[in-house]
Amino acid sequence: MTQTHPFVEIRHAQKSYGKLEVLKDISLTVERGQIVAIIGPSGSGKSTLLRAINDLDPLTAGEVWLDGLQVNKSLPHRQYEKHINEMRQQIGMVFQHFNLFPHLTVRENVTMAPKLLKKITDKEADTLAEEQLDHVGMLERIDYYPSQLSGGQKQRVAIARALAMKPKLMLFDEATSALDPELVEEVNLVMKKLAEEHMTMIIVTHEMDFAASVCDRVIFMDKGLVVEEGPPELVFKNPTQERTQAFLRKHLEGAK
Amino acid sequence: MGLDFSVIPPFYGTLALGVLWTIAITAASAVLSFFGGILLAVVALYGPLLVRLPFRFVAWLFMGTPLLLQLFLIYFGLAQIGVDLPAFVAGVIGLGFHYAVYNSELIQTAMVAVDKGQMEAARTLGLSRRQALMRVVVPQAVRDVLPPIGNNMIALLKDSALVSVIGVSELTLSAQLAIGRTYRPFEFYAAAAVLYYVINLGMEAVLRGFEKRNRLSR
């Protein structure tokens, strides 16, 4: 493709449940290697937007593009299923509640999708699991079951599981919100490591400090709209919008 | 006429063969009821309407009518319209599908109860819905209902006595054969009861083994 296009592009995203408009015409772009935080009060639509990127929550209207391909292309059902499964292999996602597969070991959690979808051999799968788990500091728990891990460890395994598909883009949906405070740091460290490796990441978070220290850009959403966006220095230190100021006042106070 | 258990030893061979047939028909029916139960559950929850409805109807038939009648229908009824099944096969189909329906009810409930995040996580990795169901949702659902499925399997073992009426020479029929020769119903039915009980103990041990293996993975 000769023309340049943004790495991730959301065009006029709208989402409504009946009369309730959760997303009202949101457009944004993310460049390759960028790390973007989406912040905002609960119910602002930030998780819905994130989940629209891999079509987990399909948009009512609007387009999502990744690296020159439309994710939510309109296709007949069967073709669409094939298409979306291929797109999702390129988009890793990490959930608030980890969603590890409890009936599989840590190793199997990491290797299941690559084995099924990329037809790698058992030996390649083992190497892959060891690499990815080493990356998140979980190699020594490779043959444990999720029920034997702490929350922070589970989330690190969940990150390794997503990375094992070698995604181009990683989505984090409040990855540390369900963790005990003392377990947040180990997950943040893994995410920082990914940032240093220039993984493109979109992070929905409540942690302003983390957003400020890791992200290139912060997007503040409220009531289904992007209210303000910019580099963290600007959004956090000198927000121009009244709603942003009110949100940050509440949140930064709450943190102290 | 007093009891005389010394009539039994000459029929050890007959009874042993009966035990083997009972184990064989129970094992074959259990396997059919297990995988059939999974298939029925998946179809009932996710199948297209045109498949779901006839499945539902057949399930209702198997649940709402006596197993004995189903065995007659499969063995004698089908023979009349040209489907001449060996008694063993007819017995396995009858027992297997009957209990598949019961297993499927259990598995369906458990599938609905599996956290939605499991399907989402699997789909997010790029798995198709079918892959996500078979690799993530179904194994967890089955694991969760293994104890009640085990109870169904024990009921199946006991109901396997019914296939004696279509001429499968399993334990009950073997006992009847011996009784026919000796006119000693008490001794041989009691012996059969003890043997059923022993098979039952063995089966419970196998089921406990399965459940133990699943202890960590939840």
CSV table of C-alpha atoms in Angstrom, one decimal:
chain,number,residue,atom,x,y,z
A,1,MET,CA,0.0,0.0,0.0
A,2,THR,CA,1.5,3.3,-1.0
A,3,GLN,CA,-0.6,5.8,0.9
A,4,THR,CA,0.2,6.1,4.6
A,5,HIS,CA,-2.5,5.3,7.0
A,6,PRO,CA,-2.7,5.5,10.8
A,7,PHE,CA,-1.9,2.2,12.6
A,8,VAL,CA,-5.1,2.2,14.5
A,9,GLU,CA,-8.0,4.3,13.3
A,10,ILE,CA,-11.5,4.6,14.8
A,11,ARG,CA,-13.9,6.5,12.5
A,12,HIS,CA,-17.1,7.9,13.9
A,13,ALA,CA,-17.7,5.1,16.3
A,14,GLN,CA,-21.2,5.0,17.7
A,15,LYS,CA,-22.8,2.5,20.0
A,16,SER,CA,-26.2,2.5,21.5
A,17,TYR,CA,-28.3,0.0,23.4
A,18,GLY,CA,-31.8,1.0,22.4
A,19,LYS,CA,-32.1,4.7,23.3
A,20,LEU,CA,-29.0,4.7,25.5
A,21,GLU,CA,-26.0,6.1,23.6
A,22,VAL,CA,-22.8,4.7,25.0
A,23,LEU,CA,-20.5,6.1,22.3
A,24,LYS,CA,-21.4,9.2,20.4
A,25,ASP,CA,-19.3,9.7,17.3
A,26,ILE,CA,-15.8,9.0,18.5
A,27,SER,CA,-12.8,9.3,16.1
A,28,LEU,CA,-9.3,8.7,17.0
A,29,THR,CA,-6.0,7.4,15.7
A,30,VAL,CA,-3.1,5.6,17.3
A,31,GLU,CA,0.3,5.4,15.7
A,32,ARG,CA,2.5,2.3,15.7
A,33,GLY,CA,4.4,2.0,18.9
A,34,GLN,CA,2.2,4.6,20.7
A,35,ILE,CA,0.8,3.9,24.2
A,36,VAL,CA,-2.5,5.5,24.8
A,37,ALA,CA,-4.4,5.7,28.0
A,38,ILE,CA,-8.2,6.1,28.1
A,39,ILE,CA,-9.4,7.6,31.3
A,40,GLY,CA,-12.8,8.8,32.5
A,41,PRO,CA,-15.5,8.1,35.0
A,42,SER,CA,-17.3,4.8,35.0
A,43,GLY,CA,-20.0,4.7,32.5
A,44,SER,CA,-18.1,7.0,30.2
A,45,GLY,CA,-17.9,4.4,27.5
A,46,LYS,CA,-14.2,3.8,27.7
A,47,SER,CA,-14.4,0.0,28.1
A,48,THR,CA,-17.0,-0.2,25.4
A,49,LEU,CA,-14.7,1.7,23.0
A,50,LEU,CA,-11.8,-0.6,23.8
A,51,ARG,CA,-14.0,-3.7,23.3
A,52,ALA,CA,-15.2,-2.3,20.0
A,53,ILE,CA,-11.6,-2.3,18.7
A,54,ASN,CA,-11.6,-6.1,18.5
A,55,ASP,CA,-15.4,-6.2,17.9
A,56,LEU,CA,-16.1,-7.9,21.2
A,57,ASP,CA,-18.8,-5.2,21.6
A,58,PRO,CA,-19.7,-4.4,17.9
A,59,LEU,CA,-20.3,-0.8,17.1
A,60,THR,CA,-23.7,0.4,16.0
A,61,ALA,CA,-22.0,2.6,13.4
A,62,GLY,CA,-18.5,3.6,12.5
A,63,GLU,CA,-15.3,1.8,11.5
A,64,VAL,CA,-12.3,0.4,13.2
A,65,TRP,CA,-9.1,0.0,11.2
A,66,LEU,CA,-5.9,-1.8,12.1
A,67,ASP,CA,-2.8,-1.5,9.9
A,68,GLY,CA,-4.8,-0.8,6.7
A,69,LEU,CA,-7.5,-3.5,7.3
A,70,GLN,CA,-10.9,-2.8,8.5
A,71,VAL,CA,-11.7,-4.8,11.6
A,72,ASN,CA,-15.4,-4.6,11.6
A,73,LYS,CA,-15.9,-5.0,7.9
A,74,SER,CA,-19.4,-5.9,6.9
A,75,LEU,CA,-19.4,-9.4,5.4
A,76,PRO,CA,-21.7,-12.3,5.2
A,77,HIS,CA,-21.8,-14.2,8.5
A,78,ARG,CA,-19.4,-17.0,7.7
A,79,GLN,CA,-16.8,-14.8,5.9
A,80,TYR,CA,-17.1,-12.3,8.7
A,81,GLU,CA,-16.3,-15.0,11.3
A,82,LYS,CA,-13.2,-16.0,9.4
A,83,HIS,CA,-12.1,-12.4,9.0
A,84,ILE,CA,-12.7,-11.4,12.6
A,85,ASN,CA,-10.9,-14.5,13.9
A,86,GLU,CA,-7.9,-13.5,11.8
A,87,MET,CA,-8.0,-9.9,13.0
A,88,ARG,CA,-8.3,-10.8,16.6
A,89,GLN,CA,-5.2,-12.9,16.3
A,90,GLN,CA,-3.4,-9.6,15.8
A,91,ILE,CA,-5.1,-7.9,18.7
A,92,GLY,CA,-4.2,-9.0,22.2
A,93,MET,CA,-6.5,-8.3,25.0
A,94,VAL,CA,-6.1,-8.3,28.8
A,95,PHE,CA,-9.2,-8.3,31.0
A,96,GLN,CA,-9.9,-6.9,34.4
A,97,HIS,CA,-10.7,-10.3,35.8
A,98,PHE,CA,-7.9,-12.1,33.9
A,99,ASN,CA,-10.2,-14.8,32.4
A,100,LEU,CA,-7.5,-17.4,32.5
A,101,PHE,CA,-8.8,-20.9,31.5
A,102,PRO,CA,-9.0,-22.6,34.9
A,103,HIS,CA,-9.1,-26.1,33.5
A,104,LEU,CA,-5.7,-25.6,31.8
A,105,THR,CA,-2.2,-25.2,33.3
A,106,VAL,CA,-0.3,-22.0,32.8
A,107,ARG,CA,1.6,-23.5,29.9
A,108,GLU,CA,-1.6,-24.7,28.3
A,109,ASN,CA,-3.2,-21.3,28.7
A,110,VAL,CA,-0.4,-19.8,26.8
A,111,THR,CA,-0.1,-22.4,24.1
A,112,MET,CA,-3.7,-23.3,23.4
A,113,ALA,CA,-4.4,-20.6,20.8
A,114,PRO,CA,-1.1,-20.7,19.0
A,115,LYS,CA,-1.3,-24.5,18.7
A,116,LEU,CA,-4.9,-24.4,17.4
A,117,LEU,CA,-4.5,-21.4,15.1
A,118,LYS,CA,-0.9,-21.4,14.0
A,119,LYS,CA,-0.4,-25.2,13.9
A,120,ILE,CA,2.9,-25.1,15.7
A,121,THR,CA,4.4,-28.3,17.0
A,122,ASP,CA,4.4,-29.3,20.6
A,123,LYS,CA,8.1,-28.5,20.9
A,124,GLU,CA,7.6,-25.1,19.3
A,125,ALA,CA,4.7,-24.5,21.7
A,126,ASP,CA,6.8,-25.3,24.7
A,127,THR,CA,9.6,-23.0,23.6
A,128,LEU,CA,7.0,-20.3,23.0
A,129,ALA,CA,5.4,-20.8,26.4
A,130,GLU,CA,8.8,-20.7,28.1
A,131,GLU,CA,9.8,-17.5,26.3
A,132,GLN,CA,6.5,-15.7,27.0
A,133,LEU,CA,6.3,-16.7,30.6
A,134,ASP,CA,9.9,-15.8,31.2
A,135,HIS,CA,9.1,-12.4,29.7
A,136,VAL,CA,6.5,-11.8,32.4
A,137,GLY,CA,8.5,-13.5,35.2
A,138,MET,CA,6.2,-16.5,35.5
A,139,LEU,CA,8.4,-19.2,34.1
A,140,GLU,CA,8.7,-21.0,37.4
A,141,ARG,CA,5.0,-21.5,37.6
A,142,ILE,CA,4.6,-23.0,34.1
A,143,ASP,CA,3.0,-26.2,35.3
A,144,TYR,CA,0.7,-24.6,37.9
A,145,TYR,CA,-3.0,-24.2,37.5
A,146,PRO,CA,-4.5,-20.7,37.6
A,147,SER,CA,-6.2,-21.5,41.0
A,148,GLN,CA,-2.7,-21.8,42.5
A,149,LEU,CA,-1.7,-18.2,41.5
A,150,SER,CA,-2.2,-14.8,43.1
A,151,GLY,CA,-4.1,-12.2,41.2
A,152,GLY,CA,-1.0,-10.4,40.0
A,153,GLN,CA,0.5,-13.7,38.8
A,154,LYS,CA,-2.7,-14.5,37.0
A,155,GLN,CA,-2.7,-11.2,35.2
A,156,ARG,CA,0.9,-11.7,34.1
A,157,VAL,CA,0.1,-15.1,32.7
A,158,ALA,CA,-2.9,-13.5,30.9
A,159,ILE,CA,-0.5,-11.0,29.3
A,160,ALA,CA,1.8,-13.8,28.3
A,161,ARG,CA,-1.2,-15.7,26.8
A,162,ALA,CA,-2.1,-12.6,24.7
A,163,LEU,CA,1.5,-12.0,23.7
A,164,ALA,CA,2.0,-15.6,22.6
A,165,MET,CA,-0.2,-14.8,19.5
A,166,LYS,CA,2.4,-12.1,18.6
A,167,PRO,CA,-0.2,-9.4,18.3
A,168,LYS,CA,0.4,-6.0,16.7
A,169,LEU,CA,-1.7,-4.2,19.2
A,170,MET,CA,-2.5,-4.9,22.9
A,171,LEU,CA,-5.7,-3.7,24.6
A,172,PHE,CA,-5.8,-3.5,28.4
A,173,ASP,CA,-9.2,-3.3,30.0
A,174,GLU,CA,-8.6,-2.1,33.6
A,175,ALA,CA,-5.9,-4.7,33.9
A,176,THR,CA,-5.1,-3.8,37.5
A,177,SER,CA,-8.5,-2.8,38.9
A,178,ALA,CA,-9.3,-6.2,40.4
A,179,LEU,CA,-6.0,-6.6,42.1
A,180,ASP,CA,-5.0,-6.0,45.7
A,181,PRO,CA,-3.0,-2.8,45.9
A,182,GLU,CA,0.3,-4.7,46.7
A,183,LEU,CA,-0.1,-6.8,43.5
A,184,VAL,CA,-0.6,-3.9,41.1
A,185,GLU,CA,3.0,-3.0,40.7
A,186,GLU,CA,4.2,-6.4,39.3
A,187,VAL,CA,1.6,-6.0,36.5
A,188,ASN,CA,2.5,-2.4,35.9
A,189,LEU,CA,6.1,-3.4,35.6
A,190,VAL,CA,5.3,-5.9,32.9
A,191,MET,CA,3.3,-3.3,31.0
A,192,LYS,CA,6.1,-0.8,31.3
A,193,LYS,CA,8.4,-3.5,29.9
A,194,LEU,CA,6.1,-3.9,26.9
A,195,ALA,CA,6.1,-0.1,26.5
A,196,GLU,CA,9.9,0.0,26.3
A,197,GLU,CA,9.7,-2.7,23.6
A,198,HIS,CA,7.4,-0.3,21.6
A,199,MET,CA,4.4,-2.5,21.7
A,200,THR,CA,1.4,-0.5,20.5
A,201,MET,CA,-1.0,-0.4,23.5
A,202,ILE,CA,-4.4,1.1,24.3
A,203,ILE,CA,-5.0,1.1,28.0
A,204,VAL,CA,-8.2,1.7,29.9
A,205,THR,CA,-7.2,2.6,33.4
A,206,HIS,CA,-8.1,4.3,36.6
A,207,GLU,CA,-4.5,4.7,37.6
A,208,MET,CA,-3.5,8.2,36.8
A,209,ASP,CA,0.1,7.8,38.0
A,210,PHE,CA,0.6,4.9,35.7
A,211,ALA,CA,-1.0,6.6,32.8
A,212,ALA,CA,1.2,9.7,33.3
A,213,SER,CA,4.4,7.7,33.6
A,214,VAL,CA,3.9,5.3,30.7
A,215,CYS,CA,1.6,6.7,28.1
A,216,ASP,CA,2.4,9.0,25.2
A,217,ARG,CA,-1.1,10.2,25.0
A,218,VAL,CA,-4.1,10.4,27.3
A,219,ILE,CA,-7.7,10.4,26.2
A,220,PHE,CA,-10.3,11.6,28.6
A,221,MET,CA,-13.8,10.4,27.9
A,222,ASP,CA,-17.1,11.3,29.5
A,223,LYS,CA,-20.7,10.4,28.5
A,224,GLY,CA,-19.6,8.7,25.3
A,225,LEU,CA,-17.5,11.5,24.0
A,226,VAL,CA,-13.8,12.3,23.9
A,227,VAL,CA,-13.7,15.4,26.0
A,228,GLU,CA,-10.0,16.0,25.9
A,229,GLU,CA,-6.8,14.4,24.6
A,230,GLY,CA,-3.2,15.1,24.5
A,231,PRO,CA,0.2,14.2,26.1
A,232,PRO,CA,-0.1,13.3,29.8
A,233,GLU,CA,1.8,16.4,30.9
A,234,LEU,CA,-0.9,18.6,29.3
A,235,VAL,CA,-4.0,16.6,30.2
A,236,PHE,CA,-3.0,15.9,33.8
A,237,LYS,CA,-1.3,19.3,34.6
A,238,ASN,CA,-3.3,21.7,32.5
A,239,PRO,CA,-6.6,20.3,31.5
A,240,THR,CA,-8.6,22.8,29.4
A,241,GLN,CA,-12.0,21.2,29.8
A,242,GLU,CA,-14.0,21.8,32.9
A,243,ARG,CA,-15.2,18.1,33.0
A,244,THR,CA,-11.6,16.9,32.9
A,245,GLN,CA,-10.6,19.2,35.7
A,246,ALA,CA,-13.5,18.0,37.9
A,247,PHE,CA,-12.6,14.3,37.2
A,248,LEU,CA,-9.0,14.8,37.9
A,249,ARG,CA,-9.6,16.8,41.0
A,250,LYS,CA,-11.7,14.0,42.4
A,251,HIS,CA,-9.4,11.2,41.3
A,252,LEU,CA,-6.1,12.7,42.4
A,253,GLU,CA,-7.6,13.6,45.7
A,254,GLY,CA,-9.0,10.1,46.1
A,255,ALA,CA,-5.5,8.7,45.4
A,256,LYS,CA,-4.0,10.7,48.3
B,1,MET,CA,-37.2,-75.6,50.2
B,2,GLY,CA,-34.1,-74.3,52.1
B,3,LEU,CA,-31.4,-72.2,50.6
B,4,ASP,CA,-28.4,-73.9,49.1
B,5,PHE,CA,-25.7,-71.7,47.6
B,6,SER,CA,-23.7,-74.7,46.5
B,7,VAL,CA,-25.8,-74.6,43.3
B,8,ILE,CA,-23.9,-71.5,42.2
B,9,PRO,CA,-20.3,-72.7,41.5
B,10,PRO,CA,-21.3,-74.8,38.4
B,11,PHE,CA,-22.6,-71.6,36.9
B,12,TYR,CA,-19.5,-69.4,37.6
B,13,GLY,CA,-18.7,-69.3,33.9
B,14,THR,CA,-22.2,-68.2,33.0
B,15,LEU,CA,-22.3,-65.5,35.6
B,16,ALA,CA,-18.8,-64.3,34.7
B,17,LEU,CA,-19.8,-64.0,31.1
B,18,GLY,CA,-22.8,-62.1,32.3
B,19,VAL,CA,-20.6,-59.7,34.3
B,20,LEU,CA,-18.5,-59.1,31.3
B,21,TRP,CA,-21.4,-58.3,29.1
B,22,THR,CA,-22.9,-56.0,31.7
B,23,ILE,CA,-19.6,-54.2,31.9
B,24,ALA,CA,-19.3,-54.0,28.1
B,25,ILE,CA,-22.8,-52.7,27.6
B,26,THR,CA,-22.5,-50.2,30.5
B,27,ALA,CA,-19.1,-48.9,29.3
B,28,ALA,CA,-20.3,-48.6,25.7
B,29,SER,CA,-23.5,-46.9,26.7
B,30,ALA,CA,-21.7,-44.6,29.2
B,31,VAL,CA,-19.3,-43.4,26.5
B,32,LEU,CA,-22.2,-42.8,24.1
B,33,SER,CA,-24.2,-41.0,26.8
B,34,PHE,CA,-21.2,-38.8,27.7
B,35,PHE,CA,-20.3,-37.6,24.2
B,36,GLY,CA,-23.9,-37.7,23.1
B,37,GLY,CA,-24.7,-35.6,26.1
B,38,ILE,CA,-22.1,-33.0,25.2
B,39,LEU,CA,-23.3,-32.9,21.6
B,40,LEU,CA,-27.0,-32.6,22.6
B,41,ALA,CA,-26.1,-29.8,25.1
B,42,VAL,CA,-24.1,-27.8,22.5
B,43,VAL,CA,-26.8,-28.2,19.9
B,44,ALA,CA,-29.5,-27.3,22.4
B,45,LEU,CA,-27.7,-24.1,23.3
B,46,TYR,CA,-26.1,-23.0,20.1
B,47,GLY,CA,-27.5,-25.0,17.2
B,48,PRO,CA,-29.6,-23.4,14.5
B,49,LEU,CA,-33.4,-23.4,15.2
B,50,LEU,CA,-34.0,-26.0,12.5
B,51,VAL,CA,-31.7,-28.5,14.2
B,52,ARG,CA,-32.5,-27.5,17.7
B,53,LEU,CA,-36.2,-28.2,17.5
B,54,PRO,CA,-36.0,-31.8,16.2
B,55,PHE,CA,-33.3,-32.5,18.8
B,56,ARG,CA,-35.5,-31.1,21.5
B,57,PHE,CA,-38.3,-33.3,20.4
B,58,VAL,CA,-36.1,-36.5,20.4
B,59,ALA,CA,-34.8,-35.5,23.8
B,60,TRP,CA,-38.3,-35.1,25.1
B,61,LEU,CA,-39.2,-38.5,23.7
B,62,PHE,CA,-36.3,-40.1,25.5
B,63,MET,CA,-37.0,-38.4,28.8
B,64,GLY,CA,-40.7,-38.7,28.7
B,65,THR,CA,-41.2,-42.4,27.9
B,66,PRO,CA,-40.1,-45.6,29.7
B,67,LEU,CA,-36.6,-46.9,28.9
B,68,LEU,CA,-38.0,-50.4,28.6
B,69,LEU,CA,-40.4,-49.2,25.9
B,70,GLN,CA,-37.6,-47.5,24.1
B,71,LEU,CA,-35.6,-50.7,24.0
B,72,PHE,CA,-38.5,-52.6,22.6
B,73,LEU,CA,-39.1,-49.9,20.0
B,74,ILE,CA,-35.4,-49.9,18.9
B,75,TYR,CA,-35.0,-53.6,18.9
B,76,PHE,CA,-38.3,-55.1,17.8
B,77,GLY,CA,-39.9,-52.0,16.3
B,78,LEU,CA,-37.0,-51.1,14.0
B,79,ALA,CA,-36.6,-54.7,12.9
B,80,GLN,CA,-40.1,-54.6,11.6
B,81,ILE,CA,-39.3,-51.8,9.3
B,82,GLY,CA,-36.1,-53.5,8.1
B,83,VAL,CA,-33.5,-52.0,10.5
B,84,ASP,CA,-32.3,-55.2,12.1
B,85,LEU,CA,-29.9,-54.3,14.9
B,86,PRO,CA,-28.0,-56.8,16.9
B,87,ALA,CA,-29.4,-56.9,20.5
B,88,PHE,CA,-26.2,-55.5,22.0
B,89,VAL,CA,-26.2,-52.5,19.6
B,90,ALA,CA,-29.9,-51.8,20.2
B,91,GLY,CA,-29.3,-51.9,23.9
B,92,VAL,CA,-26.3,-49.5,23.7
B,93,ILE,CA,-28.3,-47.1,21.5
B,94,GLY,CA,-31.3,-47.2,23.9
B,95,LEU,CA,-29.3,-46.9,27.1
B,96,GLY,CA,-26.8,-44.5,25.6
B,97,PHE,CA,-29.3,-42.0,24.2
B,98,HIS,CA,-31.5,-42.2,27.2
B,99,TYR,CA,-28.7,-41.2,29.5
B,100,ALA,CA,-27.3,-38.8,26.9
B,101,VAL,CA,-30.4,-36.8,27.3
B,102,TYR,CA,-30.0,-36.7,31.1
B,103,ASN,CA,-26.3,-35.8,30.8
B,104,SER,CA,-27.1,-33.1,28.4
B,105,GLU,CA,-29.5,-31.4,30.8
B,106,LEU,CA,-26.7,-31.3,33.4
B,107,ILE,CA,-24.1,-30.1,30.9
B,108,GLN,CA,-26.4,-27.4,29.5
B,109,THR,CA,-27.0,-25.9,33.0
B,110,ALA,CA,-23.2,-26.0,33.7
B,111,MET,CA,-22.4,-24.4,30.3
B,112,VAL,CA,-24.7,-21.5,30.9
B,113,ALA,CA,-23.0,-21.0,34.3
B,114,VAL,CA,-19.5,-20.8,32.9
B,115,ASP,CA,-18.3,-17.2,33.2
B,116,LYS,CA,-18.9,-15.2,30.0
B,117,GLY,CA,-15.3,-14.0,30.3
B,118,GLN,CA,-14.1,-17.4,29.3
B,119,MET,CA,-15.8,-17.3,25.9
B,120,GLU,CA,-14.6,-13.7,25.5
B,121,ALA,CA,-11.0,-14.5,26.3
B,122,ALA,CA,-11.0,-17.4,23.9
B,123,ARG,CA,-12.6,-15.4,21.1
B,124,THR,CA,-10.2,-12.6,21.7
B,125,LEU,CA,-7.3,-14.9,21.0
B,126,GLY,CA,-8.9,-15.6,17.6
B,127,LEU,CA,-10.6,-18.9,18.3
B,128,SER,CA,-13.8,-19.6,16.4
B,129,ARG,CA,-17.0,-20.0,18.5
B,130,ARG,CA,-16.9,-23.7,17.9
B,131,GLN,CA,-13.2,-23.9,19.1
B,132,ALA,CA,-14.0,-21.8,22.1
B,133,LEU,CA,-17.0,-24.0,23.0
B,134,MET,CA,-15.1,-27.2,22.6
B,135,ARG,CA,-11.8,-26.2,24.2
B,136,VAL,CA,-12.9,-23.8,26.9
B,137,VAL,CA,-16.6,-23.8,27.8
B,138,VAL,CA,-17.5,-27.5,27.4
B,139,PRO,CA,-14.5,-28.9,29.4
B,140,GLN,CA,-15.3,-26.5,32.3
B,141,ALA,CA,-18.9,-27.4,32.2
B,142,VAL,CA,-18.3,-31.1,32.1
B,143,ARG,CA,-15.7,-30.8,34.9
B,144,ASP,CA,-18.3,-29.0,37.0
B,145,VAL,CA,-21.0,-31.7,36.6
B,146,LEU,CA,-18.8,-34.7,36.8
B,147,PRO,CA,-20.2,-35.9,40.1
B,148,PRO,CA,-23.9,-35.8,39.0
B,149,ILE,CA,-22.8,-37.4,35.6
B,150,GLY,CA,-21.2,-40.1,37.7
B,151,ASN,CA,-24.5,-40.7,39.5
B,152,ASN,CA,-26.2,-41.0,36.1
B,153,MET,CA,-23.6,-43.6,35.1
B,154,ILE,CA,-24.4,-45.6,38.2
B,155,ALA,CA,-28.1,-45.5,37.4
B,156,LEU,CA,-27.1,-46.6,33.8
B,157,LEU,CA,-25.3,-49.6,35.2
B,158,LYS,CA,-28.4,-50.6,37.1
B,159,ASP,CA,-30.7,-50.0,34.2
B,160,SER,CA,-28.5,-52.1,32.0
B,161,ALA,CA,-30.4,-55.1,33.5
B,162,LEU,CA,-33.3,-54.0,31.2
B,163,VAL,CA,-31.5,-55.1,28.1
B,164,SER,CA,-32.0,-58.7,29.3
B,165,VAL,CA,-35.5,-58.4,27.9
B,166,ILE,CA,-34.2,-58.0,24.3
B,167,GLY,CA,-31.9,-60.9,24.8
B,168,VAL,CA,-28.5,-59.5,25.6
B,169,SER,CA,-27.1,-62.2,27.9
B,170,GLU,CA,-25.8,-59.8,30.5
B,171,LEU,CA,-25.8,-60.5,34.2
B,172,THR,CA,-29.5,-60.5,34.8
B,173,LEU,CA,-30.3,-62.8,31.9
B,174,SER,CA,-27.4,-65.0,32.8
B,175,ALA,CA,-28.9,-65.4,36.3
B,176,GLN,CA,-32.2,-66.2,34.7
B,177,LEU,CA,-30.6,-68.8,32.5
B,178,ALA,CA,-29.1,-70.5,35.6
B,179,ILE,CA,-32.4,-70.3,37.3
B,180,GLY,CA,-34.1,-71.9,34.4
B,181,ARG,CA,-31.8,-74.9,34.8
B,182,THR,CA,-31.9,-75.1,38.6
B,183,TYR,CA,-35.2,-73.6,39.7
B,184,ARG,CA,-33.2,-71.6,42.4
B,185,PRO,CA,-34.3,-68.0,41.9
B,186,PHE,CA,-33.2,-66.8,45.3
B,187,GLU,CA,-29.6,-68.0,45.1
B,188,PHE,CA,-29.0,-66.7,41.6
B,189,TYR,CA,-30.7,-63.4,41.9
B,190,ALA,CA,-28.9,-62.8,45.2
B,191,ALA,CA,-25.6,-63.7,43.5
B,192,ALA,CA,-26.4,-61.3,40.7
B,193,ALA,CA,-27.2,-58.6,43.2
B,194,VAL,CA,-23.9,-59.0,44.9
B,195,LEU,CA,-22.1,-59.0,41.5
B,196,TYR,CA,-23.9,-55.7,40.5
B,197,TYR,CA,-22.9,-54.2,43.8
B,198,VAL,CA,-19.2,-55.2,43.2
B,199,ILE,CA,-19.3,-53.7,39.7
B,200,ASN,CA,-20.8,-50.6,41.2
B,201,LEU,CA,-18.0,-50.3,43.7
B,202,GLY,CA,-15.5,-50.6,40.9
B,203,MET,CA,-17.3,-47.9,38.9
B,204,GLU,CA,-17.4,-45.5,41.8
B,205,ALA,CA,-13.6,-46.0,42.2
B,206,VAL,CA,-13.1,-45.1,38.5
B,207,LEU,CA,-15.4,-42.0,38.9
B,208,ARG,CA,-13.6,-40.9,42.0
B,209,GLY,CA,-10.3,-41.1,40.1
B,210,PHE,CA,-11.7,-38.8,37.4
B,211,GLU,CA,-12.9,-36.3,40.0
B,212,LYS,CA,-9.6,-36.3,41.8
B,213,ARG,CA,-7.8,-35.5,38.6
B,214,ASN,CA,-10.0,-32.4,38.2
B,215,ARG,CA,-9.5,-31.1,41.7
B,216,LEU,CA,-6.8,-28.5,40.9
B,217,SER,CA,-8.2,-27.2,37.7
B,218,ARG,CA,-10.9,-25.0,39.0
